[in-house]
Amino acid sequence: MKVLKHVMGDIAVTKDLLLLLTIGGLYALSIALSNTFVNVYLWKQTGEFADIAIYNLSVVISQPLTFILAGRWAKKMDRVIVLRIGVIFLALFYITVLLLGQNAGQLLVLLGALLGIGFGFYWLAFNVLTFEITEPDTRDFFNGFLGLLTSFAGMIGPIFAGVVISSLESYTGYKIIFGVSLLLFSAAVILSFFLKRRSAKGNFSFMRVFNERKSNSDWLNVLHAHFFQGLREGTFIFVIAVLVFITTGSELAIGTFGLVNSAVSFLVYYLATRLIKPRFRIKAILYAGIMLYVSVVILLFELTFPRLLLYGICISIAYPVLFVPYVSLTYDVIGKAWNAAEMRIEYIVVREVYLNFGRVVSITVFLIAISISNDVQIVPTLLMILGIGHSIIFFFYRKLKIVRAFSEKSVEPVQ
């Protein structure tokens, strides 16, 4: 604990905060090992962008529906139990992939639904626990350090998985990597038993919080921003890895891509956590959003592995600079919203519904476009259209009252 304080600064590090960070790190490592390669695994079986899009569409449709159910349950039981349910469904997903083997491509909707349900339960609980365990003065630390763990997992996970998969025959490597993910999820479940029990009282008031956007302009801006975040993420989350595989034909190249990107992200998350103070948050969101969109231009030219690596480095710089202040401001808005203490679960659920609606729109547009044109060359153009999402976040967050308050404070004359 003293080491963390020395590295990250003078913040109050609690036991639950460390446990939640560790669980988040185990989750990140498991996802880093397997999630990218699931899309490639399915691509090798079907060879169609449409099939991969349908699988991911199933994920982003089932995820918000699960969020609503998980939110209702979280008002009736310990949120840590909801977290465990999510991890169990994620484990079931990998068990199903292992059992189906080379027939996995025939049950894309089922696999996507299992993963979406797992994500829904896990992220509802994790986000609510983050809101409860962190305070305004520790949120930047938590989000930044979680980003460090995620980046570190992204460094070692894909390259390790790439080496294992490429060095073994047929699909043996995939089975090993998916099995390791099961072990990591099991460890996360065990750690969750050491978290302090946290129950909520009251009714699940989804529609009341959903309608709060009509009277709370900050909340409305947060929701609009998350829709546009989802607009980019929906397609980018699976297309880039498949493009790397199409370009190189190598799982090891995917691992190398992940290693380079996460190494850069690891460093930038550390710097972002230490350097982005509250008064700089909105500028960070602006510059990072612009960089994320401009980076898509790299994909418009002839795709080569060096070009893809350059794109990866650009987004690895921009994402931490954007997300550290973006997530912190989001929680600050929720914390000041109507009846936040009792309705924090509902706020998280409504936010995720908007985020995933953006993802659904993104993947649906992608599916329509590739159904009209089977030419793979249309993909970079689609990415240029859908990639605008994060750059729009700034226009909503600049309107937040907390941002204006910091701006006004920064120009006050010294008394």
mmCIF file of C-alpha atoms in Angstrom:
data_model
loop_
_atom_site.group_PDB
_atom_site.id
_atom_site.type_symbol
_atom_site.label_atom_id
_atom_site.label_comp_id
_atom_site.label_asym_id
_atom_site.label_seq_id
_atom_site.Cartn_x
_atom_site.Cartn_y
_atom_site.Cartn_z
ATOM 1 C CA MET A 1 0.000 0.000 0.000
ATOM 2 C CA LYS A 2 2.865 2.370 0.815
ATOM 3 C CA VAL A 3 4.436 1.551 -2.537
ATOM 4 C CA LEU A 4 1.225 2.502 -4.326
ATOM 5 C CA LYS A 5 1.060 5.791 -2.454
ATOM 6 C CA HIS A 6 4.636 6.548 -3.437
ATOM 7 C CA VAL A 7 4.049 5.698 -7.087
ATOM 8 C CA MET A 8 0.600 7.200 -7.576
ATOM 9 C CA GLY A 9 0.688 10.120 -5.167
ATOM 10 C CA ASP A 10 -0.863 11.040 -1.831
ATOM 11 C CA ILE A 11 -4.275 9.353 -2.009
ATOM 12 C CA ALA A 12 -6.280 7.277 0.474
ATOM 13 C CA VAL A 13 -5.865 3.661 -0.641
ATOM 14 C CA THR A 14 -8.433 1.387 1.011
ATOM 15 C CA LYS A 15 -8.651 -2.400 1.125
ATOM 16 C CA ASP A 16 -11.813 -2.517 -1.016
ATOM 17 C CA LEU A 17 -10.270 -0.161 -3.563
ATOM 18 C CA LEU A 18 -7.260 -2.465 -3.928
ATOM 19 C CA LEU A 19 -9.454 -5.552 -4.153
ATOM 20 C CA LEU A 20 -11.626 -3.978 -6.847
ATOM 21 C CA LEU A 21 -8.512 -2.954 -8.777
ATOM 22 C CA THR A 22 -7.193 -6.523 -8.551
ATOM 23 C CA ILE A 23 -10.481 -7.998 -9.769
ATOM 24 C CA GLY A 24 -10.493 -5.485 -12.613
ATOM 25 C CA GLY A 25 -6.910 -6.459 -13.440
ATOM 26 C CA LEU A 26 -7.738 -10.186 -13.556
ATOM 27 C CA TYR A 27 -10.715 -9.440 -15.786
ATOM 28 C CA ALA A 28 -8.531 -7.298 -18.051
ATOM 29 C CA LEU A 29 -5.898 -10.027 -18.343
ATOM 30 C CA SER A 30 -8.481 -12.663 -19.190
ATOM 31 C CA ILE A 31 -10.059 -10.434 -21.830
ATOM 32 C CA ALA A 32 -6.617 -9.485 -23.204
ATOM 33 C CA LEU A 33 -5.745 -13.155 -23.589
ATOM 34 C CA SER A 34 -8.922 -14.300 -25.271
ATOM 35 C CA ASN A 35 -11.411 -11.676 -26.404
ATOM 36 C CA THR A 36 -9.511 -10.411 -29.448
ATOM 37 C CA PHE A 37 -8.746 -13.944 -30.538
ATOM 38 C CA VAL A 38 -12.389 -15.050 -30.268
ATOM 39 C CA ASN A 39 -13.210 -12.796 -33.232
ATOM 40 C CA VAL A 40 -10.272 -14.219 -35.202
ATOM 41 C CA TYR A 41 -11.237 -17.755 -34.111
ATOM 42 C CA LEU A 42 -14.715 -17.226 -35.542
ATOM 43 C CA TRP A 43 -13.338 -15.468 -38.630
ATOM 44 C CA LYS A 44 -11.180 -18.509 -39.426
ATOM 45 C CA GLN A 45 -14.318 -20.659 -39.306
ATOM 46 C CA THR A 46 -16.666 -18.443 -41.322
ATOM 47 C CA GLY A 47 -14.474 -16.014 -43.302
ATOM 48 C CA GLU A 48 -17.295 -13.452 -43.387
ATOM 49 C CA PHE A 49 -17.385 -9.979 -41.848
ATOM 50 C CA ALA A 50 -21.163 -10.299 -41.641
ATOM 51 C CA ASP A 51 -20.909 -13.317 -39.343
ATOM 52 C CA ILE A 52 -18.479 -11.572 -36.997
ATOM 53 C CA ALA A 53 -20.757 -8.512 -36.990
ATOM 54 C CA ILE A 54 -23.804 -10.659 -36.120
ATOM 55 C CA TYR A 55 -21.882 -12.224 -33.216
ATOM 56 C CA ASN A 56 -20.908 -8.776 -31.893
ATOM 57 C CA LEU A 57 -24.416 -7.419 -32.483
ATOM 58 C CA SER A 58 -25.746 -10.219 -30.287
ATOM 59 C CA VAL A 59 -23.289 -9.124 -27.596
ATOM 60 C CA VAL A 60 -24.310 -5.455 -27.626
ATOM 61 C CA ILE A 61 -28.044 -6.225 -27.703
ATOM 62 C CA SER A 62 -27.983 -8.678 -24.794
ATOM 63 C CA GLN A 63 -25.628 -6.514 -22.726
ATOM 64 C CA PRO A 64 -27.967 -3.521 -22.063
ATOM 65 C CA LEU A 65 -30.944 -5.831 -21.495
ATOM 66 C CA THR A 66 -28.856 -7.640 -18.900
ATOM 67 C CA PHE A 67 -27.853 -4.318 -17.373
ATOM 68 C CA ILE A 68 -31.510 -3.552 -16.689
ATOM 69 C CA LEU A 69 -32.072 -6.976 -15.081
ATOM 70 C CA ALA A 70 -28.806 -6.757 -13.139
ATOM 71 C CA GLY A 71 -29.754 -3.302 -11.910
ATOM 72 C CA ARG A 72 -33.067 -4.605 -10.603
ATOM 73 C CA TRP A 73 -31.322 -7.501 -8.859
ATOM 74 C CA ALA A 74 -28.681 -5.190 -7.407
ATOM 75 C CA LYS A 75 -31.492 -3.391 -5.572
ATOM 76 C CA LYS A 76 -32.533 -6.681 -3.994
ATOM 77 C CA MET A 77 -29.216 -8.383 -3.223
ATOM 78 C CA ASP A 78 -25.542 -7.746 -2.561
ATOM 79 C CA ARG A 79 -23.880 -6.145 -5.604
ATOM 80 C CA VAL A 80 -20.874 -8.391 -5.123
ATOM 81 C CA ILE A 81 -23.147 -11.359 -5.905
ATOM 82 C CA VAL A 82 -24.176 -9.641 -9.135
ATOM 83 C CA LEU A 83 -20.470 -9.291 -9.957
ATOM 84 C CA ARG A 84 -19.981 -13.028 -9.412
ATOM 85 C CA ILE A 85 -22.948 -13.869 -11.661
ATOM 86 C CA GLY A 86 -21.300 -11.869 -14.434
ATOM 87 C CA VAL A 87 -17.991 -13.680 -14.045
ATOM 88 C CA ILE A 88 -19.802 -17.039 -14.043
ATOM 89 C CA PHE A 89 -21.521 -16.220 -17.357
ATOM 90 C CA LEU A 90 -18.190 -15.141 -18.834
ATOM 91 C CA ALA A 91 -16.769 -18.483 -17.756
ATOM 92 C CA LEU A 92 -19.762 -20.262 -19.338
ATOM 93 C CA PHE A 93 -19.036 -18.423 -22.571
ATOM 94 C CA TYR A 94 -15.493 -19.820 -22.758
ATOM 95 C CA ILE A 95 -16.657 -23.277 -21.704
ATOM 96 C CA THR A 96 -19.196 -23.223 -24.555
ATOM 97 C CA VAL A 97 -16.567 -22.088 -27.061
ATOM 98 C CA LEU A 98 -14.296 -24.924 -25.932
ATOM 99 C CA LEU A 99 -17.077 -27.521 -26.170
ATOM 100 C CA LEU A 100 -18.221 -26.350 -29.608
ATOM 101 C CA GLY A 101 -14.698 -26.296 -30.994
ATOM 102 C CA GLN A 102 -14.695 -25.800 -34.758
ATOM 103 C CA ASN A 103 -18.510 -25.683 -34.754
ATOM 104 C CA ALA A 104 -18.543 -22.417 -32.782
ATOM 105 C CA GLY A 105 -19.253 -20.450 -35.961
ATOM 106 C CA GLN A 106 -22.659 -22.144 -36.193
ATOM 107 C CA LEU A 107 -23.939 -20.706 -32.913
ATOM 108 C CA LEU A 108 -22.863 -17.076 -33.166
ATOM 109 C CA VAL A 109 -26.005 -15.602 -31.601
ATOM 110 C CA LEU A 110 -25.825 -17.946 -28.581
ATOM 111 C CA LEU A 111 -22.158 -17.185 -27.993
ATOM 112 C CA GLY A 112 -22.742 -13.461 -28.336
ATOM 113 C CA ALA A 113 -25.678 -13.620 -25.906
ATOM 114 C CA LEU A 114 -23.625 -15.476 -23.281
ATOM 115 C CA LEU A 115 -20.827 -12.938 -23.539
ATOM 116 C CA GLY A 116 -23.237 -9.988 -23.464
ATOM 117 C CA ILE A 117 -24.993 -11.349 -20.378
ATOM 118 C CA GLY A 118 -21.636 -11.823 -18.666
ATOM 119 C CA PHE A 119 -20.534 -8.302 -19.574
ATOM 120 C CA GLY A 120 -23.861 -6.875 -18.413
ATOM 121 C CA PHE A 121 -23.795 -8.400 -14.934
ATOM 122 C CA TYR A 122 -20.053 -7.820 -14.475
ATOM 123 C CA TRP A 123 -19.925 -4.185 -15.597
ATOM 124 C CA LEU A 124 -23.101 -3.167 -13.776
ATOM 125 C CA ALA A 125 -21.660 -4.430 -10.511
ATOM 126 C CA PHE A 126 -18.132 -3.193 -11.223
ATOM 127 C CA ASN A 127 -19.302 0.315 -12.146
ATOM 128 C CA VAL A 128 -21.578 0.596 -9.107
ATOM 129 C CA LEU A 129 -18.810 -0.661 -6.815
ATOM 130 C CA THR A 130 -16.437 1.849 -8.398
ATOM 131 C CA PHE A 131 -18.920 4.626 -7.680
ATOM 132 C CA GLU A 132 -19.291 3.524 -4.048
ATOM 133 C CA ILE A 133 -15.681 2.684 -3.229
ATOM 134 C CA THR A 134 -14.055 5.729 -4.825
ATOM 135 C CA GLU A 135 -14.444 9.382 -3.897
ATOM 136 C CA PRO A 136 -13.992 12.468 -6.124
ATOM 137 C CA ASP A 137 -10.378 12.759 -4.958
ATOM 138 C CA THR A 138 -9.574 9.084 -5.638
ATOM 139 C CA ARG A 139 -11.442 8.532 -8.921
ATOM 140 C CA ASP A 140 -8.684 9.792 -11.165
ATOM 141 C CA PHE A 141 -6.274 7.495 -9.313
ATOM 142 C CA PHE A 142 -8.609 4.502 -9.585
ATOM 143 C CA ASN A 143 -9.442 5.048 -13.275
ATOM 144 C CA GLY A 144 -5.824 5.760 -14.128
ATOM 145 C CA PHE A 145 -4.398 2.816 -12.203
ATOM 146 C CA LEU A 146 -7.056 0.495 -13.620
ATOM 147 C CA GLY A 147 -5.956 1.790 -17.011
ATOM 148 C CA LEU A 148 -2.375 0.884 -16.103
ATOM 149 C CA LEU A 149 -3.435 -2.646 -15.154
ATOM 150 C CA THR A 150 -5.492 -2.963 -18.327
ATOM 151 C CA SER A 151 -2.570 -1.757 -20.413
ATOM 152 C CA PHE A 152 -0.158 -4.129 -18.683
ATOM 153 C CA ALA A 153 -2.592 -6.989 -19.290
ATOM 154 C CA GLY A 154 -2.854 -5.858 -22.896
ATOM 155 C CA MET A 155 0.936 -6.009 -23.183
ATOM 156 C CA ILE A 156 1.446 -9.547 -21.932
ATOM 157 C CA GLY A 157 -1.908 -11.124 -22.826
ATOM 158 C CA PRO A 158 -2.083 -10.868 -26.634
ATOM 159 C CA ILE A 159 1.603 -11.598 -27.255
ATOM 160 C CA PHE A 160 1.495 -14.634 -24.950
ATOM 161 C CA ALA A 161 -1.703 -15.861 -26.617
ATOM 162 C CA GLY A 162 -0.266 -15.154 -30.076
ATOM 163 C CA VAL A 163 2.866 -17.183 -29.362
ATOM 164 C CA VAL A 164 0.891 -20.105 -27.920
ATOM 165 C CA ILE A 165 -1.697 -20.174 -30.718
ATOM 166 C CA SER A 166 0.806 -19.802 -33.567
ATOM 167 C CA SER A 167 3.195 -22.424 -32.172
ATOM 168 C CA LEU A 168 0.619 -25.199 -31.821
ATOM 169 C CA GLU A 169 -1.226 -27.098 -34.489
ATOM 170 C CA SER A 170 -4.821 -26.477 -35.550
ATOM 171 C CA TYR A 171 -6.980 -25.004 -32.777
ATOM 172 C CA THR A 172 -5.032 -26.457 -29.817
ATOM 173 C CA GLY A 173 -3.553 -23.084 -28.853
ATOM 174 C CA TYR A 174 -6.972 -21.474 -28.783
ATOM 175 C CA LYS A 175 -8.219 -24.132 -26.369
ATOM 176 C CA ILE A 176 -5.277 -23.523 -24.034
ATOM 177 C CA ILE A 177 -5.774 -19.755 -24.012
ATOM 178 C CA PHE A 178 -9.521 -20.008 -23.440
ATOM 179 C CA GLY A 179 -8.792 -22.410 -20.571
ATOM 180 C CA VAL A 180 -6.414 -19.916 -18.948
ATOM 181 C CA SER A 181 -9.163 -17.303 -19.131
ATOM 182 C CA LEU A 182 -11.429 -19.633 -17.163
ATOM 183 C CA LEU A 183 -8.822 -19.866 -14.389
ATOM 184 C CA LEU A 184 -8.474 -16.091 -14.209
ATOM 185 C CA PHE A 185 -12.232 -15.601 -13.936
ATOM 186 C CA SER A 186 -12.288 -18.205 -11.155
ATOM 187 C CA ALA A 187 -9.635 -16.233 -9.258
ATOM 188 C CA ALA A 188 -11.746 -13.080 -9.627
ATOM 189 C CA VAL A 189 -14.745 -14.855 -8.093
ATOM 190 C CA ILE A 190 -12.639 -15.965 -5.112
ATOM 191 C CA LEU A 191 -11.338 -12.434 -4.519
ATOM 192 C CA SER A 192 -14.870 -11.034 -4.611
ATOM 193 C CA PHE A 193 -15.620 -12.863 -1.341
ATOM 194 C CA PHE A 194 -13.225 -10.485 0.434
ATOM 195 C CA LEU A 195 -15.112 -7.362 -0.656
ATOM 196 C CA LYS A 196 -17.310 -5.716 1.936
ATOM 197 C CA ARG A 197 -20.965 -6.608 1.455
ATOM 198 C CA ARG A 198 -22.872 -3.752 -0.167
ATOM 199 C CA SER A 199 -26.634 -3.929 -0.425
ATOM 200 C CA ALA A 200 -29.082 -1.343 -1.741
ATOM 201 C CA LYS A 201 -32.588 -0.509 -0.609
ATOM 202 C CA GLY A 202 -35.599 0.784 -2.446
ATOM 203 C CA ASN A 203 -37.282 0.137 -5.771
ATOM 204 C CA PHE A 204 -35.572 -0.021 -9.134
ATOM 205 C CA SER A 205 -36.608 3.289 -10.746
ATOM 206 C CA PHE A 206 -35.214 2.950 -14.249
ATOM 207 C CA MET A 207 -37.757 5.181 -15.990
ATOM 208 C CA ARG A 208 -37.507 7.907 -13.337
ATOM 209 C CA VAL A 209 -33.741 8.218 -13.876
ATOM 210 C CA PHE A 210 -34.163 7.842 -17.651
ATOM 211 C CA ASN A 211 -36.562 10.805 -17.604
ATOM 212 C CA GLU A 212 -34.175 12.817 -15.438
ATOM 213 C CA ARG A 213 -32.443 13.827 -18.675
ATOM 214 C CA LYS A 214 -35.392 16.189 -19.324
ATOM 215 C CA SER A 215 -34.622 18.333 -16.274
ATOM 216 C CA ASN A 216 -30.874 17.737 -15.833
ATOM 217 C CA SER A 217 -28.863 19.076 -18.775
ATOM 218 C CA ASP A 218 -25.614 17.609 -17.445
ATOM 219 C CA TRP A 219 -27.151 14.140 -17.376
ATOM 220 C CA LEU A 220 -28.529 14.591 -20.901
ATOM 221 C CA ASN A 221 -25.064 15.598 -22.176
ATOM 222 C CA VAL A 222 -23.469 12.586 -20.496
ATOM 223 C CA LEU A 223 -25.974 10.248 -22.181
ATOM 224 C CA HIS A 224 -25.496 11.807 -25.623
ATOM 225 C CA ALA A 225 -21.722 11.540 -25.250
ATOM 226 C CA HIS A 226 -21.970 7.853 -24.380
ATOM 227 C CA PHE A 227 -24.107 7.181 -27.437
ATOM 228 C CA PHE A 228 -21.370 8.607 -29.665
ATOM 229 C CA GLN A 229 -18.728 6.694 -27.745
ATOM 230 C CA GLY A 230 -20.647 3.526 -28.599
ATOM 231 C CA LEU A 231 -20.976 4.600 -32.234
ATOM 232 C CA ARG A 232 -17.227 4.200 -32.649
ATOM 233 C CA GLU A 233 -16.672 1.256 -30.324
ATOM 234 C CA GLY A 234 -19.366 -0.986 -31.773
ATOM 235 C CA THR A 235 -17.492 -1.666 -35.017
ATOM 236 C CA PHE A 236 -13.904 -0.826 -34.079
ATOM 237 C CA ILE A 237 -13.897 -3.330 -31.225
ATOM 238 C CA PHE A 238 -13.821 -6.277 -33.630
ATOM 239 C CA VAL A 239 -12.822 -4.972 -37.060
ATOM 240 C CA ILE A 240 -9.243 -3.907 -36.262
ATOM 241 C CA ALA A 241 -8.122 -7.320 -35.008
ATOM 242 C CA VAL A 242 -9.645 -9.028 -38.044
ATOM 243 C CA LEU A 243 -7.929 -6.518 -40.363
ATOM 244 C CA VAL A 244 -4.586 -7.300 -38.721
ATOM 245 C CA PHE A 245 -5.184 -11.019 -39.291
ATOM 246 C CA ILE A 246 -6.331 -10.501 -42.894
ATOM 247 C CA THR A 247 -3.266 -8.360 -43.587
ATOM 248 C CA THR A 248 -0.716 -10.686 -41.973
ATOM 249 C CA GLY A 249 -2.402 -14.086 -41.726
ATOM 250 C CA SER A 250 -0.740 -14.499 -38.323
ATOM 251 C CA GLU A 251 -2.049 -14.677 -34.765
ATOM 252 C CA LEU A 252 1.446 -13.718 -33.614
ATOM 253 C CA ALA A 253 1.069 -10.423 -35.484
ATOM 254 C CA ILE A 254 -2.114 -9.763 -33.510
ATOM 255 C CA GLY A 255 -0.184 -10.412 -30.320
ATOM 256 C CA THR A 256 2.577 -8.063 -31.426
ATOM 257 C CA PHE A 257 -0.023 -5.424 -32.275
ATOM 258 C CA GLY A 258 -1.482 -5.737 -28.791
ATOM 259 C CA LEU A 259 1.939 -5.645 -27.132
ATOM 260 C CA VAL A 260 3.065 -2.447 -28.867
ATOM 261 C CA ASN A 261 -0.250 -0.675 -28.360
ATOM 262 C CA SER A 262 -0.559 -1.597 -24.712
ATOM 263 C CA ALA A 263 3.051 -0.681 -23.947
ATOM 264 C CA VAL A 264 2.369 2.832 -25.227
ATOM 265 C CA SER A 265 -0.981 2.947 -23.430
ATOM 266 C CA PHE A 266 0.644 1.791 -20.180
ATOM 267 C CA LEU A 267 3.008 4.748 -20.183
ATOM 268 C CA VAL A 268 0.372 7.277 -21.238
ATOM 269 C CA TYR A 269 -2.122 6.093 -18.592
ATOM 270 C CA TYR A 270 0.512 6.711 -15.930
ATOM 271 C CA LEU A 271 1.212 10.198 -17.249
ATOM 272 C CA ALA A 272 -2.483 10.986 -17.704
ATOM 273 C CA THR A 273 -3.232 9.973 -14.125
ATOM 274 C CA ARG A 274 -0.524 12.239 -12.736
ATOM 275 C CA LEU A 275 -0.786 15.220 -15.085
ATOM 276 C CA ILE A 276 -4.455 15.656 -16.027
ATOM 277 C CA LYS A 277 -5.820 17.800 -13.226
ATOM 278 C CA PRO A 278 -9.534 18.686 -13.006
ATOM 279 C CA ARG A 279 -9.065 22.051 -14.747
ATOM 280 C CA PHE A 280 -7.404 20.324 -17.739
ATOM 281 C CA ARG A 281 -10.006 17.584 -18.200
ATOM 282 C CA ILE A 282 -12.059 19.148 -20.989
ATOM 283 C CA LYS A 283 -8.997 20.114 -23.054
ATOM 284 C CA ALA A 284 -7.685 16.563 -22.723
ATOM 285 C CA ILE A 285 -10.995 15.212 -24.032
ATOM 286 C CA LEU A 286 -10.883 17.631 -26.977
ATOM 287 C CA TYR A 287 -7.310 16.871 -28.091
ATOM 288 C CA ALA A 288 -7.644 13.122 -27.570
ATOM 289 C CA GLY A 289 -10.945 13.013 -29.480
ATOM 290 C CA ILE A 290 -9.385 14.804 -32.440
ATOM 291 C CA MET A 291 -6.394 12.456 -32.416
ATOM 292 C CA LEU A 292 -8.639 9.381 -32.332
ATOM 293 C CA TYR A 293 -10.545 10.532 -35.387
ATOM 294 C CA VAL A 294 -7.520 11.692 -37.380
ATOM 295 C CA SER A 295 -5.834 8.341 -36.736
ATOM 296 C CA VAL A 296 -8.528 6.606 -38.797
ATOM 297 C CA VAL A 297 -7.082 8.293 -41.910
ATOM 298 C CA ILE A 298 -4.164 5.860 -41.655
ATOM 299 C CA LEU A 299 -6.565 3.009 -42.441
ATOM 300 C CA LEU A 300 -7.770 4.614 -45.682
ATOM 301 C CA PHE A 301 -4.537 3.816 -47.498
ATOM 302 C CA GLU A 302 -3.237 0.388 -48.474
ATOM 303 C CA LEU A 303 -3.289 -1.712 -45.327
ATOM 304 C CA THR A 304 0.075 -3.006 -44.184
ATOM 305 C CA PHE A 305 1.170 -4.220 -40.781
ATOM 306 C CA PRO A 306 3.391 -1.141 -40.158
ATOM 307 C CA ARG A 307 0.436 1.141 -40.979
ATOM 308 C CA LEU A 308 -1.800 -0.794 -38.601
ATOM 309 C CA LEU A 309 0.872 -0.540 -35.908
ATOM 310 C CA LEU A 310 1.071 3.221 -36.431
ATOM 311 C CA TYR A 311 -2.698 3.461 -36.076
ATOM 312 C CA GLY A 312 -2.517 1.394 -32.889
ATOM 313 C CA ILE A 313 0.147 3.650 -31.386
ATOM 314 C CA CYS A 314 -1.931 6.749 -32.130
ATOM 315 C CA ILE A 315 -5.041 5.429 -30.408
ATOM 316 C CA SER A 316 -2.951 4.100 -27.508
ATOM 317 C CA ILE A 317 -1.836 7.662 -26.840
ATOM 318 C CA ALA A 318 -5.282 9.178 -27.269
ATOM 319 C CA TYR A 319 -7.473 6.725 -25.338
ATOM 320 C CA PRO A 320 -5.883 7.219 -21.893
ATOM 321 C CA VAL A 321 -5.840 10.994 -22.321
ATOM 322 C CA LEU A 322 -9.558 10.888 -23.131
ATOM 323 C CA PHE A 323 -10.837 8.242 -20.737
ATOM 324 C CA VAL A 324 -9.177 9.301 -17.477
ATOM 325 C CA PRO A 325 -11.010 12.668 -17.397
ATOM 326 C CA TYR A 326 -14.067 11.364 -19.268
ATOM 327 C CA VAL A 327 -14.868 8.636 -16.750
ATOM 328 C CA SER A 328 -14.110 10.891 -13.783
ATOM 329 C CA LEU A 329 -16.400 13.652 -15.063
ATOM 330 C CA THR A 330 -19.133 11.090 -15.717
ATOM 331 C CA TYR A 331 -19.047 9.884 -12.113
ATOM 332 C CA ASP A 332 -18.915 13.474 -10.861
ATOM 333 C CA VAL A 333 -22.115 14.285 -12.784
ATOM 334 C CA ILE A 334 -23.848 11.181 -11.463
ATOM 335 C CA GLY A 335 -22.688 11.982 -7.936
ATOM 336 C CA LYS A 336 -24.352 15.417 -8.109
ATOM 337 C CA ALA A 337 -27.514 14.211 -9.871
ATOM 338 C CA TRP A 338 -30.973 13.846 -8.326
ATOM 339 C CA ASN A 339 -31.101 11.304 -5.494
ATOM 340 C CA ALA A 340 -27.746 9.823 -6.581
ATOM 341 C CA ALA A 341 -27.158 7.990 -3.295
ATOM 342 C CA GLU A 342 -30.271 5.844 -3.751
ATOM 343 C CA MET A 343 -30.406 5.806 -7.547
ATOM 344 C CA ARG A 344 -26.722 5.253 -8.427
ATOM 345 C CA ILE A 345 -27.538 1.847 -9.917
ATOM 346 C CA GLU A 346 -30.213 3.318 -12.171
ATOM 347 C CA TYR A 347 -27.812 6.021 -13.384
ATOM 348 C CA ILE A 348 -25.238 3.390 -14.328
ATOM 349 C CA VAL A 349 -27.874 1.289 -16.138
ATOM 350 C CA VAL A 350 -29.275 4.198 -18.157
ATOM 351 C CA ARG A 351 -25.758 5.270 -19.152
ATOM 352 C CA GLU A 352 -24.963 1.750 -20.376
ATOM 353 C CA VAL A 353 -28.208 1.587 -22.354
ATOM 354 C CA TYR A 354 -27.164 4.710 -24.277
ATOM 355 C CA LEU A 355 -23.620 3.401 -24.756
ATOM 356 C CA ASN A 356 -24.812 0.079 -26.127
ATOM 357 C CA PHE A 357 -27.487 1.700 -28.269
ATOM 358 C CA GLY A 358 -24.626 3.540 -29.970
ATOM 359 C CA ARG A 359 -22.853 0.206 -30.467
ATOM 360 C CA VAL A 360 -26.005 -1.375 -31.912
ATOM 361 C CA VAL A 361 -26.393 1.491 -34.396
ATOM 362 C CA SER A 362 -22.703 1.189 -35.329
ATOM 363 C CA ILE A 363 -22.795 -2.543 -36.039
ATOM 364 C CA THR A 364 -26.163 -2.288 -37.817
ATOM 365 C CA VAL A 365 -24.772 0.367 -40.174
ATOM 366 C CA PHE A 366 -21.746 -1.869 -40.735
ATOM 367 C CA LEU A 367 -23.948 -4.886 -41.547
ATOM 368 C CA ILE A 368 -26.104 -2.908 -43.975
ATOM 369 C CA ALA A 369 -23.051 -1.505 -45.769
ATOM 370 C CA ILE A 370 -21.279 -4.837 -46.241
ATOM 371 C CA SER A 371 -24.518 -6.496 -47.349
ATOM 372 C CA ILE A 372 -24.724 -3.919 -50.144
ATOM 373 C CA SER A 373 -21.058 -4.233 -51.067
ATOM 374 C CA ASN A 374 -19.061 -7.410 -50.440
ATOM 375 C CA ASP A 375 -15.819 -5.579 -51.221
ATOM 376 C CA VAL A 376 -13.524 -5.569 -48.155
ATOM 377 C CA GLN A 377 -12.229 -2.172 -49.339
ATOM 378 C CA ILE A 378 -15.453 -0.581 -48.075
ATOM 379 C CA VAL A 379 -14.419 -1.299 -44.471
ATOM 380 C CA PRO A 380 -11.881 1.573 -44.094
ATOM 381 C CA THR A 381 -14.458 4.024 -45.466
ATOM 382 C CA LEU A 382 -17.014 2.773 -42.949
ATOM 383 C CA LEU A 383 -14.471 3.217 -40.163
ATOM 384 C CA MET A 384 -13.966 6.836 -41.241
ATOM 385 C CA ILE A 385 -17.701 7.458 -40.885
ATOM 386 C CA LEU A 386 -18.237 5.602 -37.608
ATOM 387 C CA GLY A 387 -14.916 6.734 -36.139
ATOM 388 C CA ILE A 388 -16.150 10.261 -35.469
ATOM 389 C CA GLY A 389 -17.789 9.169 -32.212
ATOM 390 C CA HIS A 390 -15.154 10.062 -29.622
ATOM 391 C CA SER A 391 -14.386 13.457 -31.154
ATOM 392 C CA ILE A 392 -18.009 14.492 -30.551
ATOM 393 C CA ILE A 393 -17.787 13.825 -26.796
ATOM 394 C CA PHE A 394 -16.079 17.185 -26.265
ATOM 395 C CA PHE A 395 -19.084 19.158 -27.555
ATOM 396 C CA PHE A 396 -21.289 17.622 -24.868
ATOM 397 C CA TYR A 397 -18.842 17.646 -21.969
ATOM 398 C CA ARG A 398 -17.794 21.260 -22.494
ATOM 399 C CA LYS A 399 -21.359 22.179 -21.470
ATOM 400 C CA LEU A 400 -21.163 20.432 -18.088
ATOM 401 C CA LYS A 401 -21.662 22.763 -15.136
ATOM 402 C CA ILE A 402 -18.659 21.290 -13.326
ATOM 403 C CA VAL A 403 -16.468 22.143 -16.343
ATOM 404 C CA ARG A 404 -17.773 25.707 -16.467
ATOM 405 C CA ALA A 405 -17.215 26.027 -12.726
ATOM 406 C CA PHE A 406 -13.549 25.105 -13.083
ATOM 407 C CA SER A 407 -13.179 27.493 -16.027
ATOM 408 C CA GLU A 408 -14.677 30.376 -14.056
ATOM 409 C CA LYS A 409 -12.558 29.533 -11.020
ATOM 410 C CA SER A 410 -9.370 29.486 -13.110
ATOM 411 C CA VAL A 411 -9.889 33.110 -14.218
ATOM 412 C CA GLU A 412 -10.771 34.542 -10.826
ATOM 413 C CA PRO A 413 -8.365 37.319 -9.799
ATOM 414 C CA VAL A 414 -6.065 36.729 -6.867
ATOM 415 C CA GLN A 415 -7.356 38.550 -3.778
#
